[in-house]
PDB file of C-alpha atoms in Angstrom:
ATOM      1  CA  UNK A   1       0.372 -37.858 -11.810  1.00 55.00           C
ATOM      2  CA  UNK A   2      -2.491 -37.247 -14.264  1.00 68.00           C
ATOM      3  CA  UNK A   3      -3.068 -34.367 -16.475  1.00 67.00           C
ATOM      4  CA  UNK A   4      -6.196 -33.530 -14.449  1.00 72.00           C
ATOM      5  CA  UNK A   5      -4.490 -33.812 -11.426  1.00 75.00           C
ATOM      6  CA  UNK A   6      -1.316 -30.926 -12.381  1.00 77.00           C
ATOM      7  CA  UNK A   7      -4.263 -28.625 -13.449  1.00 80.00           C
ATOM      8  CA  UNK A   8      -6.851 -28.990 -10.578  1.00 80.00           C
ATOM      9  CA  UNK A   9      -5.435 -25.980  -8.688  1.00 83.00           C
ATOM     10  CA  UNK A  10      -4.837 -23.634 -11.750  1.00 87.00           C
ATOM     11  CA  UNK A  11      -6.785 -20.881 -12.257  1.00 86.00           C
ATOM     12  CA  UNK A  12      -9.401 -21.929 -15.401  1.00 90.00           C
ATOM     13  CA  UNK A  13      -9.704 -18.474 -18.010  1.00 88.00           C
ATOM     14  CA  UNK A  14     -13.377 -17.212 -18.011  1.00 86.00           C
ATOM     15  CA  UNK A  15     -12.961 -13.680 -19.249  1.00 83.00           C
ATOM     16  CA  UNK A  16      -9.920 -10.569 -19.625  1.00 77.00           C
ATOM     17  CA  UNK A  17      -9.851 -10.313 -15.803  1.00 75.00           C
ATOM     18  CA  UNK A  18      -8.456 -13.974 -15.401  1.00 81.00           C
ATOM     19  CA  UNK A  19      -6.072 -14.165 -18.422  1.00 84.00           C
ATOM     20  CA  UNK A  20      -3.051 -12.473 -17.083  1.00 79.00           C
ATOM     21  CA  UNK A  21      -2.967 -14.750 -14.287  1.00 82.00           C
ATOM     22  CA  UNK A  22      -4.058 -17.820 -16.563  1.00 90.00           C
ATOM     23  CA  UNK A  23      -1.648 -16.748 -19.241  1.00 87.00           C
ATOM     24  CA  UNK A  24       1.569 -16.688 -16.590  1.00 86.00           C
ATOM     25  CA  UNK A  25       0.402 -20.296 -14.483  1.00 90.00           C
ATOM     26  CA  UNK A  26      -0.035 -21.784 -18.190  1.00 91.00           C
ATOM     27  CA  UNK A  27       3.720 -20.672 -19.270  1.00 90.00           C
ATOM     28  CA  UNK A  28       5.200 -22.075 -16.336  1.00 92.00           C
ATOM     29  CA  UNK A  29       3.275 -25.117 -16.921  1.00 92.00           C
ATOM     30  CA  UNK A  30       4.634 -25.364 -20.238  1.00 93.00           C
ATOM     31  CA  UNK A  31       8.041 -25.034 -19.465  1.00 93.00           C
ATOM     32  CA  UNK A  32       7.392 -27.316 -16.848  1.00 92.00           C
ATOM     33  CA  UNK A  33       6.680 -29.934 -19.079  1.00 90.00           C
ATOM     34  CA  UNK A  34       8.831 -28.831 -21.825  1.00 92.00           C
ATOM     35  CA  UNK A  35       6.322 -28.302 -24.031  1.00 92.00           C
ATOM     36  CA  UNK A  36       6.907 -24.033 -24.566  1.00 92.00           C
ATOM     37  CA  UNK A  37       8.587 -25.064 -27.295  1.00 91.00           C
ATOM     38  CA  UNK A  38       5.832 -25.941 -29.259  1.00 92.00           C
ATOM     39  CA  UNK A  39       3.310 -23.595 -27.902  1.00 93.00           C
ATOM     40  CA  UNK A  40       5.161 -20.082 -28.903  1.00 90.00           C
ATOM     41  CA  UNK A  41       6.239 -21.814 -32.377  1.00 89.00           C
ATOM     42  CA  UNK A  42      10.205 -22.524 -31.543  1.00 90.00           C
ATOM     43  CA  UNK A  43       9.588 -26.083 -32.935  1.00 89.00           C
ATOM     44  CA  UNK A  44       7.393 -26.732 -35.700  1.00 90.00           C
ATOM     45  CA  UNK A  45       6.281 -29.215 -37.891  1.00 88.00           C
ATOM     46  CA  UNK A  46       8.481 -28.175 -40.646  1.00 88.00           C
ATOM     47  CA  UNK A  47      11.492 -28.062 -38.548  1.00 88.00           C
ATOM     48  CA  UNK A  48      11.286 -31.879 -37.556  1.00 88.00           C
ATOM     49  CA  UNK A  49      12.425 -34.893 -39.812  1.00 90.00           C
ATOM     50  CA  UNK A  50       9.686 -37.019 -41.261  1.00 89.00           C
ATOM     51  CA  UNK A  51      10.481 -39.946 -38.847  1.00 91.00           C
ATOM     52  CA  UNK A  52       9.734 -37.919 -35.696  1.00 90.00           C
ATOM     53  CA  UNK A  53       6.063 -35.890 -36.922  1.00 91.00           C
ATOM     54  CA  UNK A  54       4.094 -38.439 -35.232  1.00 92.00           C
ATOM     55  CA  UNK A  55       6.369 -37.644 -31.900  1.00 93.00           C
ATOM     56  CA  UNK A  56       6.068 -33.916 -32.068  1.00 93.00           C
ATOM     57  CA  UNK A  57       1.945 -34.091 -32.714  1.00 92.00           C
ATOM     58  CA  UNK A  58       2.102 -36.225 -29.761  1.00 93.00           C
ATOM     59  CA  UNK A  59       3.763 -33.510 -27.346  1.00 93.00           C
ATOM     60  CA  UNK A  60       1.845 -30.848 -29.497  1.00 93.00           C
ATOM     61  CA  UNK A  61      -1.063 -33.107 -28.664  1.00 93.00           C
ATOM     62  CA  UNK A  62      -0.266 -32.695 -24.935  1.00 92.00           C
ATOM     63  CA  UNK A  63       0.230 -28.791 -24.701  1.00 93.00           C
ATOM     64  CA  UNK A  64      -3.610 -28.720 -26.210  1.00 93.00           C
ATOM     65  CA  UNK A  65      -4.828 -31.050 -23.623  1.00 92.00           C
ATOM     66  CA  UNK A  66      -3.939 -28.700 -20.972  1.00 93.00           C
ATOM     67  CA  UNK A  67      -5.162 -25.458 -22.947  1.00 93.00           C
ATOM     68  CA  UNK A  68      -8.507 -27.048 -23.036  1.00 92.00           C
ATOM     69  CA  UNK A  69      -8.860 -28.268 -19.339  1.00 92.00           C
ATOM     70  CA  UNK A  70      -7.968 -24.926 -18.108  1.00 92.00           C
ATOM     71  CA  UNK A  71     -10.395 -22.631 -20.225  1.00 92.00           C
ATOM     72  CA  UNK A  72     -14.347 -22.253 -19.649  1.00 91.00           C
ATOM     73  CA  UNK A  73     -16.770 -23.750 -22.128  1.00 89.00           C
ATOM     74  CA  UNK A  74     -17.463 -20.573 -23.541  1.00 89.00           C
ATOM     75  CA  UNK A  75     -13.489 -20.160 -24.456  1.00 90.00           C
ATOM     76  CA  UNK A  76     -13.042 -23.293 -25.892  1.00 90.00           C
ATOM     77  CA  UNK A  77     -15.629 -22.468 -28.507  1.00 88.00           C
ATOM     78  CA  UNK A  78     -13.109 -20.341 -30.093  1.00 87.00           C
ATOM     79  CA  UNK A  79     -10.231 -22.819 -30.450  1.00 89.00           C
ATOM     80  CA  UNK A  80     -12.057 -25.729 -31.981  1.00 88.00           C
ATOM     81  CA  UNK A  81     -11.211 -24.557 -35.416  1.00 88.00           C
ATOM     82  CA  UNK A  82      -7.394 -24.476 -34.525  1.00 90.00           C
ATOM     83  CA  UNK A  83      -5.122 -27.275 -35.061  1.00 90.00           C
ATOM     84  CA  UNK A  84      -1.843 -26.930 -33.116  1.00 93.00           C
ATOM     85  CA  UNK A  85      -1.153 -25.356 -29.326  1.00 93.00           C
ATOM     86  CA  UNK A  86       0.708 -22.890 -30.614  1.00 92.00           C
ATOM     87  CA  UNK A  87      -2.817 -21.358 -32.640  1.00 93.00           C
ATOM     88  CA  UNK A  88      -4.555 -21.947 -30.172  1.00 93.00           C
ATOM     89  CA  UNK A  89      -2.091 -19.878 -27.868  1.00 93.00           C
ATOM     90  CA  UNK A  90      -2.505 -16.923 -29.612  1.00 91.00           C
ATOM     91  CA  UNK A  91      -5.822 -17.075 -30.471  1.00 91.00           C
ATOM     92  CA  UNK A  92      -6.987 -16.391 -26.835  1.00 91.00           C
ATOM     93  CA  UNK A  93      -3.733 -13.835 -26.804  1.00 87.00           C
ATOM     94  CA  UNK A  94      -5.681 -11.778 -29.477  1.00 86.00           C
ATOM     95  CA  UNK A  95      -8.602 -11.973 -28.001  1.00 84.00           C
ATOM     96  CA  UNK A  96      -8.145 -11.070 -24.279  1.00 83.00           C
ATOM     97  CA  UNK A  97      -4.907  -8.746 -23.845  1.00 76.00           C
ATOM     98  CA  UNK A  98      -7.191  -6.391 -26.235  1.00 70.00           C
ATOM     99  CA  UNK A  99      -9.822  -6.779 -23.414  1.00 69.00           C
ATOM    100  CA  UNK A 100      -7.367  -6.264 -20.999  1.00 73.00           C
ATOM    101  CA  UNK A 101      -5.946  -3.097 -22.069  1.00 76.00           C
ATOM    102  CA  UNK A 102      -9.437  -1.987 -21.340  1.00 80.00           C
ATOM    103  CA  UNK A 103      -9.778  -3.322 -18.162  1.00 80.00           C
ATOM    104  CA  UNK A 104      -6.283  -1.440 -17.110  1.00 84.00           C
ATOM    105  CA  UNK A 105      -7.511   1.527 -17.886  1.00 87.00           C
ATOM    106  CA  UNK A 106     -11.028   1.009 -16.288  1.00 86.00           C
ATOM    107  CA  UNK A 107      -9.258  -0.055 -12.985  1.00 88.00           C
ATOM    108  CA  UNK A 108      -6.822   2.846 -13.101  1.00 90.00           C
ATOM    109  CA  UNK A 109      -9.942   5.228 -13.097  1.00 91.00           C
ATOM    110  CA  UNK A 110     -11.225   3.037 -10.466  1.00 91.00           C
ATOM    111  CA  UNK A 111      -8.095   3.560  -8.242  1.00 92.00           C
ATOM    112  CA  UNK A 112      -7.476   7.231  -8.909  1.00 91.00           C
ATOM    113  CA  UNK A 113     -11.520   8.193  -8.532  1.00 93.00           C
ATOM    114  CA  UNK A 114     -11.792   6.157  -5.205  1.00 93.00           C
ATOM    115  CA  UNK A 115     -12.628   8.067  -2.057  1.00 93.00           C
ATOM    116  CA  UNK A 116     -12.674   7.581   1.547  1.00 92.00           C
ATOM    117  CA  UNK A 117     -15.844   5.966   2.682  1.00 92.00           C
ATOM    118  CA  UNK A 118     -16.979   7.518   6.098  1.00 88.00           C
ATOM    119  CA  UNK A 119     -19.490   4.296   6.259  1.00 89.00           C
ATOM    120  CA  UNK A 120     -16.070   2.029   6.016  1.00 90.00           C
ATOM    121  CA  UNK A 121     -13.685   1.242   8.695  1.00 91.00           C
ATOM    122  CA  UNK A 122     -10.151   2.218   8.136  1.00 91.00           C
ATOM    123  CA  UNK A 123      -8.896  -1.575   7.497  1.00 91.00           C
ATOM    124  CA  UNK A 124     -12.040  -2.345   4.745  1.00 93.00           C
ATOM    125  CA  UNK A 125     -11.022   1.349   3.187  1.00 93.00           C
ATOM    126  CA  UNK A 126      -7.783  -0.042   2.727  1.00 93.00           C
ATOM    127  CA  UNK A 127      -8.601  -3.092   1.414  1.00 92.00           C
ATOM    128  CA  UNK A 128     -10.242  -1.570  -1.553  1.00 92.00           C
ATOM    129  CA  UNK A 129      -7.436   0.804  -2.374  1.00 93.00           C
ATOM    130  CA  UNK A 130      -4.872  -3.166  -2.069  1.00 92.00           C
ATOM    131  CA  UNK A 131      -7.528  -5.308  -4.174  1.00 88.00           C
ATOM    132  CA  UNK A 132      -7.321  -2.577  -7.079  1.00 90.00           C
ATOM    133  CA  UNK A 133      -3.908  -2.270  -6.655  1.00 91.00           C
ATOM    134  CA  UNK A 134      -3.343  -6.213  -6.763  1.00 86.00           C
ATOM    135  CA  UNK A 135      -5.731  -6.650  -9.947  1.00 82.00           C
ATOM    136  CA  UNK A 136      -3.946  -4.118 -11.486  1.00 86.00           C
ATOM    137  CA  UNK A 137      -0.277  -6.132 -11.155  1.00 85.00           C
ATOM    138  CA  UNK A 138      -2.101  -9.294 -12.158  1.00 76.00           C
ATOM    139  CA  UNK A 139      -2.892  -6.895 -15.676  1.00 76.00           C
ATOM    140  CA  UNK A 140       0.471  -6.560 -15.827  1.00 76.00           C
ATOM    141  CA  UNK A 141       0.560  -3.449 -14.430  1.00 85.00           C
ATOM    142  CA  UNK A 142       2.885  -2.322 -11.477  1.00 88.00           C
ATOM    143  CA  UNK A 143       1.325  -0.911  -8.542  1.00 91.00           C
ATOM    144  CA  UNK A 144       4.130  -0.753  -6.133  1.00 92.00           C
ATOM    145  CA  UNK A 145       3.617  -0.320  -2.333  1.00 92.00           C
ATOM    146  CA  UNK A 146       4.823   3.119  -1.966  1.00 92.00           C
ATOM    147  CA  UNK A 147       1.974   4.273  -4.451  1.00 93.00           C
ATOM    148  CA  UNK A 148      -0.696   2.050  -2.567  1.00 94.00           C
ATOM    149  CA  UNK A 149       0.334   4.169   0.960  1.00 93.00           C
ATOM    150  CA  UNK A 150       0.376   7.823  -1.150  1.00 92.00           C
ATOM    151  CA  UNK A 151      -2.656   6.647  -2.467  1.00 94.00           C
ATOM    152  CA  UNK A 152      -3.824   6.099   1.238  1.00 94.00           C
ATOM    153  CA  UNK A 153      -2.600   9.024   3.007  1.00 93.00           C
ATOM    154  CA  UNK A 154      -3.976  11.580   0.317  1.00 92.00           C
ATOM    155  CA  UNK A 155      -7.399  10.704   0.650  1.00 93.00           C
ATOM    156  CA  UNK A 156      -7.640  10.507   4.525  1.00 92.00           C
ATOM    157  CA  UNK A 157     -10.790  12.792   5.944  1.00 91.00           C
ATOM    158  CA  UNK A 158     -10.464  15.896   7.532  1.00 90.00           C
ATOM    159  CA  UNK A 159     -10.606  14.635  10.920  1.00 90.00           C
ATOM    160  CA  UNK A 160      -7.142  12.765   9.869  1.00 91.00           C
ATOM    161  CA  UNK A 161      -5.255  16.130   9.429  1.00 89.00           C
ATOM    162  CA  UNK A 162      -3.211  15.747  12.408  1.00 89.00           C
ATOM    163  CA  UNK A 163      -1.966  11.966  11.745  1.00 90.00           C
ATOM    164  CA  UNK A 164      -1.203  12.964   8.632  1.00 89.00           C
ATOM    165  CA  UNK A 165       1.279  15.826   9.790  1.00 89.00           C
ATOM    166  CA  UNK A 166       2.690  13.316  11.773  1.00 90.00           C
ATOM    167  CA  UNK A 167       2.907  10.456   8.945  1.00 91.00           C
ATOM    168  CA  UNK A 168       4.613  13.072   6.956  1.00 89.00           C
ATOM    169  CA  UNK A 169       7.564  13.640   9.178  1.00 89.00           C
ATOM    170  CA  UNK A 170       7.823   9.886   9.461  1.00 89.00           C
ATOM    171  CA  UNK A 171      11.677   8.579   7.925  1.00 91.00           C
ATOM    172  CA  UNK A 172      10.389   7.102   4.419  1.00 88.00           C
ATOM    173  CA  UNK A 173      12.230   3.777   5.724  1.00 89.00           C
ATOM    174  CA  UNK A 174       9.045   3.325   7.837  1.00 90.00           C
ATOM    175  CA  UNK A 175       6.744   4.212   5.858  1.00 91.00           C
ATOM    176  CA  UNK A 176       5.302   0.833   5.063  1.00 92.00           C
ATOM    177  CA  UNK A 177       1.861  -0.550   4.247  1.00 92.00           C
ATOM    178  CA  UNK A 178       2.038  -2.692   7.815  1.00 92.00           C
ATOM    179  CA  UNK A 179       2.754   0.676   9.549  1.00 93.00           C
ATOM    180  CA  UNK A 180       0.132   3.010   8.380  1.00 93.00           C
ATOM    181  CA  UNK A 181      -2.516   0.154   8.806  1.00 92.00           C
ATOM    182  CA  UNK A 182      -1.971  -0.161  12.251  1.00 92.00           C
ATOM    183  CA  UNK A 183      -1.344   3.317  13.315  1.00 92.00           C
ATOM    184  CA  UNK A 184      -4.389   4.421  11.530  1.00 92.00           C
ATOM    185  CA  UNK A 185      -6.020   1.808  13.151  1.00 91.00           C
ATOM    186  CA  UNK A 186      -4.760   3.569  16.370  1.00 91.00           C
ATOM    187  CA  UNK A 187      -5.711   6.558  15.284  1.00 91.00           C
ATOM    188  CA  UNK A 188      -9.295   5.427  14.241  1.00 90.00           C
ATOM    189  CA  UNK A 189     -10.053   4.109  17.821  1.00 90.00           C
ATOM    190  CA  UNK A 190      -8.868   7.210  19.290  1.00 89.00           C
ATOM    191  CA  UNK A 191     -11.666   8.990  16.834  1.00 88.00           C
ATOM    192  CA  UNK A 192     -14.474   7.109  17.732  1.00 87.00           C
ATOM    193  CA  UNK A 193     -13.790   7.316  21.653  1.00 87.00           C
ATOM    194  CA  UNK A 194     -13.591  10.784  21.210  1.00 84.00           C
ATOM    195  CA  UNK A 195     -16.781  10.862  19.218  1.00 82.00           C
ATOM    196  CA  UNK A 196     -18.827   8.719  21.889  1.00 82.00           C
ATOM    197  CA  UNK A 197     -17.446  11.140  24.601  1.00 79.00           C
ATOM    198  CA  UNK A 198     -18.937  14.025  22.723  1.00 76.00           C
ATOM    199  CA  UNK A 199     -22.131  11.864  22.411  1.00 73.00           C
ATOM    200  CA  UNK A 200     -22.580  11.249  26.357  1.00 71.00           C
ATOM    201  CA  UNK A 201     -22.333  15.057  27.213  1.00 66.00           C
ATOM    202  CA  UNK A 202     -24.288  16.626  24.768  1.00 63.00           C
ATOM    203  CA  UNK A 203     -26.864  13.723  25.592  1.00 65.00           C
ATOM    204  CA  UNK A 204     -26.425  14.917  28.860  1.00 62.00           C
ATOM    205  CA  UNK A 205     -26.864  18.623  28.093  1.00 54.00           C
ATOM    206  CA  UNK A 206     -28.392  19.137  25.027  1.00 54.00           C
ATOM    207  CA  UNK A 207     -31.114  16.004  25.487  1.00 53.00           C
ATOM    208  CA  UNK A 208     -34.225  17.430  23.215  1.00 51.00           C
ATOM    209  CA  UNK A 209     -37.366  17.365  25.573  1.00 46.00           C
ATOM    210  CA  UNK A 210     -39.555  16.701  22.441  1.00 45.00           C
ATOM    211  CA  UNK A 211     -38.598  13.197  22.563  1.00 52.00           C
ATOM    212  CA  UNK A 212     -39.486  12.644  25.673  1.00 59.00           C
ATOM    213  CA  UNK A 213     -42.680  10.912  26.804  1.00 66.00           C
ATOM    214  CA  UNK A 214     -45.271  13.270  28.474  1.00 72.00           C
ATOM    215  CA  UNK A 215     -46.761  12.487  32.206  1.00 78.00           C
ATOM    216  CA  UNK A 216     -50.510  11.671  31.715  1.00 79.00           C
ATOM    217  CA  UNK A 217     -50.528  12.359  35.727  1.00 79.00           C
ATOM    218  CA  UNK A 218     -48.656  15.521  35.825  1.00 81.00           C
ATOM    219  CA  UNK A 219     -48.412  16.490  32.586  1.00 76.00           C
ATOM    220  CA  UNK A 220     -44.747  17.083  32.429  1.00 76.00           C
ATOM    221  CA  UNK A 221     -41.885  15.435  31.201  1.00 72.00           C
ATOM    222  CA  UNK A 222     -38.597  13.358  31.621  1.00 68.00           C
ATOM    223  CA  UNK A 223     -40.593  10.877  33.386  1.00 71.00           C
ATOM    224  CA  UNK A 224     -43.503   7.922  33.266  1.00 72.00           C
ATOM    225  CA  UNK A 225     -46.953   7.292  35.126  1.00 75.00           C
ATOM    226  CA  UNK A 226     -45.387   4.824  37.080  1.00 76.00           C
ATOM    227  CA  UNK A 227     -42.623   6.885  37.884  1.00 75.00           C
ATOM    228  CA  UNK A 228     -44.649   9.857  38.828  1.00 78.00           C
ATOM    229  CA  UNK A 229     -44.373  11.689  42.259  1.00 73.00           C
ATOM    230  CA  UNK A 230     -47.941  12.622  42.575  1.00 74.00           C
ATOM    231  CA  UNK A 231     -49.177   8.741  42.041  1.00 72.00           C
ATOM    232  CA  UNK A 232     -46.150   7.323  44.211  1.00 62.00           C
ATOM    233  CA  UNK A 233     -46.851  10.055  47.150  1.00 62.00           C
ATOM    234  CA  UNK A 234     -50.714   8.933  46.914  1.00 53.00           C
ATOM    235  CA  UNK A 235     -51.803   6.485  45.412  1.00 47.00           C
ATOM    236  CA  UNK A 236     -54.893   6.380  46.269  1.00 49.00           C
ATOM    237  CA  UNK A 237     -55.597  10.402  46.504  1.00 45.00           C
ATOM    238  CA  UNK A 238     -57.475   9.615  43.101  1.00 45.00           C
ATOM    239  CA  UNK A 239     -58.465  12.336  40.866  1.00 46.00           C
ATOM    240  CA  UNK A 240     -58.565  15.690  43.294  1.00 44.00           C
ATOM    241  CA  UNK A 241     -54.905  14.718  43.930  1.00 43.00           C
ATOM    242  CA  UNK A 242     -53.792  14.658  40.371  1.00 44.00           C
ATOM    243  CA  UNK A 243     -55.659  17.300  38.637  1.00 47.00           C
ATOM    244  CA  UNK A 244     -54.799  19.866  41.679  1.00 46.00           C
ATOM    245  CA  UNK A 245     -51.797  22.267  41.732  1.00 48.00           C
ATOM    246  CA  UNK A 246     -48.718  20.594  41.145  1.00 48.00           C
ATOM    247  CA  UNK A 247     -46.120  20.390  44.132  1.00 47.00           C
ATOM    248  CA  UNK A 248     -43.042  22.889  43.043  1.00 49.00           C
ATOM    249  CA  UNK A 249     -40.258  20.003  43.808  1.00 50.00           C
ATOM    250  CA  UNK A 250     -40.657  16.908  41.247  1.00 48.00           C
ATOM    251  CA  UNK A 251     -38.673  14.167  41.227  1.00 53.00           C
ATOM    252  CA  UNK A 252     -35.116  14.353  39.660  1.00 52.00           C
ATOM    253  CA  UNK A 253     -33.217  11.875  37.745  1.00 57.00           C
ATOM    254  CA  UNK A 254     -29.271  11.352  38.205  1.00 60.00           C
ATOM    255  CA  UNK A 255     -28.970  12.970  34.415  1.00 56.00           C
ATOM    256  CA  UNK A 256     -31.022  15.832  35.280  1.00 57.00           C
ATOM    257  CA  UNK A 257     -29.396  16.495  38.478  1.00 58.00           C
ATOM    258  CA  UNK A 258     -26.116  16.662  36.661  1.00 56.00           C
ATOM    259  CA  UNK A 259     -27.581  19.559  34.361  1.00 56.00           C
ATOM    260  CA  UNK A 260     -29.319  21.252  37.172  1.00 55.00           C
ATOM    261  CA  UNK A 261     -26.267  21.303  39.367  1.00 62.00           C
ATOM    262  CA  UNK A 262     -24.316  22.622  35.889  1.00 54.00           C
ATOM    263  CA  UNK A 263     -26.897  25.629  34.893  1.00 51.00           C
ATOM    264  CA  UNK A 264     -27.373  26.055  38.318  1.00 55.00           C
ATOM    265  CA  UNK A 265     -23.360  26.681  38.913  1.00 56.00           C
ATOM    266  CA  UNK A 266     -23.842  28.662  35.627  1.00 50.00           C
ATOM    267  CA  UNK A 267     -26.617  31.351  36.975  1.00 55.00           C
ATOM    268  CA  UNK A 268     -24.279  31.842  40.334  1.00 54.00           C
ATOM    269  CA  UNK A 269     -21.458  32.859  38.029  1.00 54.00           C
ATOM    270  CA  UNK A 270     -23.335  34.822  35.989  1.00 50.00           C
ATOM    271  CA  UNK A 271     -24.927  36.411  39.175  1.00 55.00           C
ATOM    272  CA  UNK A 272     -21.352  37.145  40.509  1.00 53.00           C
ATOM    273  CA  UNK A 273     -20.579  38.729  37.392  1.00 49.00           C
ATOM    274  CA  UNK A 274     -23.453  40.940  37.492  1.00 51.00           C
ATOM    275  CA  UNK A 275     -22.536  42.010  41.483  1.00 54.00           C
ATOM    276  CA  UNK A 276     -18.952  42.992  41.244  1.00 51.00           C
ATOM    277  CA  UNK A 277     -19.862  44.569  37.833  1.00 49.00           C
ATOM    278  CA  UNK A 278     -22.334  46.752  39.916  1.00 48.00           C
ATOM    279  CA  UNK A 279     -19.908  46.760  42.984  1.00 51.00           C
ATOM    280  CA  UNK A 280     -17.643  48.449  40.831  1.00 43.00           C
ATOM    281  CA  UNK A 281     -19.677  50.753  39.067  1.00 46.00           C
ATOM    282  CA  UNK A 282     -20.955  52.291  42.458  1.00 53.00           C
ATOM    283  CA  UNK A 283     -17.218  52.746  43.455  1.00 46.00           C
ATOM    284  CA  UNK A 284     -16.393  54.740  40.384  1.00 38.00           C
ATOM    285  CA  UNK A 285     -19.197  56.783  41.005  1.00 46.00           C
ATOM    286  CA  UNK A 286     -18.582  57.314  44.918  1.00 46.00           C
ATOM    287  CA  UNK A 287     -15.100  58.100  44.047  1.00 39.00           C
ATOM    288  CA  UNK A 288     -16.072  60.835  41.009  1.00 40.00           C
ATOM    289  CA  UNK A 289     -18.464  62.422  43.509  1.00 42.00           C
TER     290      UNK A 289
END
């Protein structure tokens, strides 16, 4: 196997985000190889007999090659005035764990400032809050999943109150990443059926006439010329028809006989009120008398 072969896969070191990653692949590598030695300066020239210098700047030699095929072009413009792996090593160490001390902390603010995005489904929510999280282990800093689900359940919308009563009293055993993403999942479908239900009867009840397209016929609403009951009773009346007195009865939709038939169930009660409010009045009276 080739050198450019065992490095085709390996993640190549652009900037501070990729070095931790980079940094960790490149160790095993090493060790892999048994090259470490000479990259984090447990063997050096000095240390090896005359006879064997041309051996050890041949391994040395090696651990560069692979430094070099796994960095961007930009990165490699650093090391070319560095003459052993081991310089080279920490050369980019200087450079990018300064970098990503500052990229911790900007990801940290990231994580702690984020908010629950009404716009977002519950899954794509928490996916944000587990791609932070996971860039923030490949820093080198832990972000376990207990503090990924806290993180979840404490910025949950109001309209989450009650599942999050219930995830409280939950044993902490099951309290797993797996479990809150699919029972919030639950719960989220359970929202948004609720919501459309809400939608269909105030649609139903509430519908705003202003929206409505007006009758050139009869000049009223909810309905179309072709749908008119003055042009479809006679059509061929003309204009005396039209532009006389309307009829009193007009056609009626199924939606508007559903809110007829509810005010109209409405007035009755109200109606009834009124009687036995009167009923009772003239029986005090009759009975004071």
């Amino acid at each position: 196997m080739t050198e450019k072969s065992e490095v085709a896969n390996l993640t190549i070191l652009r900037s501070a985000a990729t070095y931790s990653l980079w940094s960790f692949q490149m160790k095993i590598l090493f060790v892999a190889k048994q090259l470490l030695k000479f990259v984090d300066g447990s063997v050096t020239v000095d240390d090896v007999p005359e006879e064997q210098i041309p051996l050890w700047k041949e391994e040395d030699a090696k651990a560069k090659l692979y430094i070099m095929m796994t960095t961007e072009k930009v990165v490699k413009q650093h090391l070319m005035s560095y003459d052993t792996s081991k310089d080279m090593f920490d050369k980019l160490k200087n450079i990018y764990e300064k970098d990503t001390a500052h990229q911790r902390c900007h990801l940290l603010q990231e994580l702690y400032a984020y908010k629950w995005m009404n716009q977002k489904s519950v899954l794509e929510n928490i996916c944000t809050v587990q791609q932070l999280a996971h860039q923030l282990n490949a820093l080198e800093y832990a972000v376990d999943e207990t503090a990924v689900v806290t993180k979840i359940t404490s910025m949950l919308p109001r309209e989450y109150s009650s599942f999050a009563t219930a995830w409280d009293s939950v044993p902490n055993e099951s309290k797993t990443l797996d479990n809150l993403c699919s029972r919030l999942q639950l719960e989220e479908s359970k929202i948004l059926a609720k919501k459309k239900r809400r939608a269909v009867y105030e649609n139903c009840f509430f519908k705003n006439k202003f929206n409505n397209k007006k009758c050139t016929i009869c000049k009223k609403l909810n309905h179309t010329e072709e749908q008119c009951y003055f042009k479809n009773k006679n059509p061929e009346s003309g204009k005396n028809e039209t532009e006389g007195e309307p009829s009193k009865k007009k056609p009626r939709t199924e939606e508007t006989k559903k809110c007829f038939m509810a005010f109209k169930k409405l007035d009755l009660d109200k109606e009834k009120e009124s009687d036995d409010d009167l009923r009772f009045e003239s029986e005090v009276n009759h009975v004071h008398l």
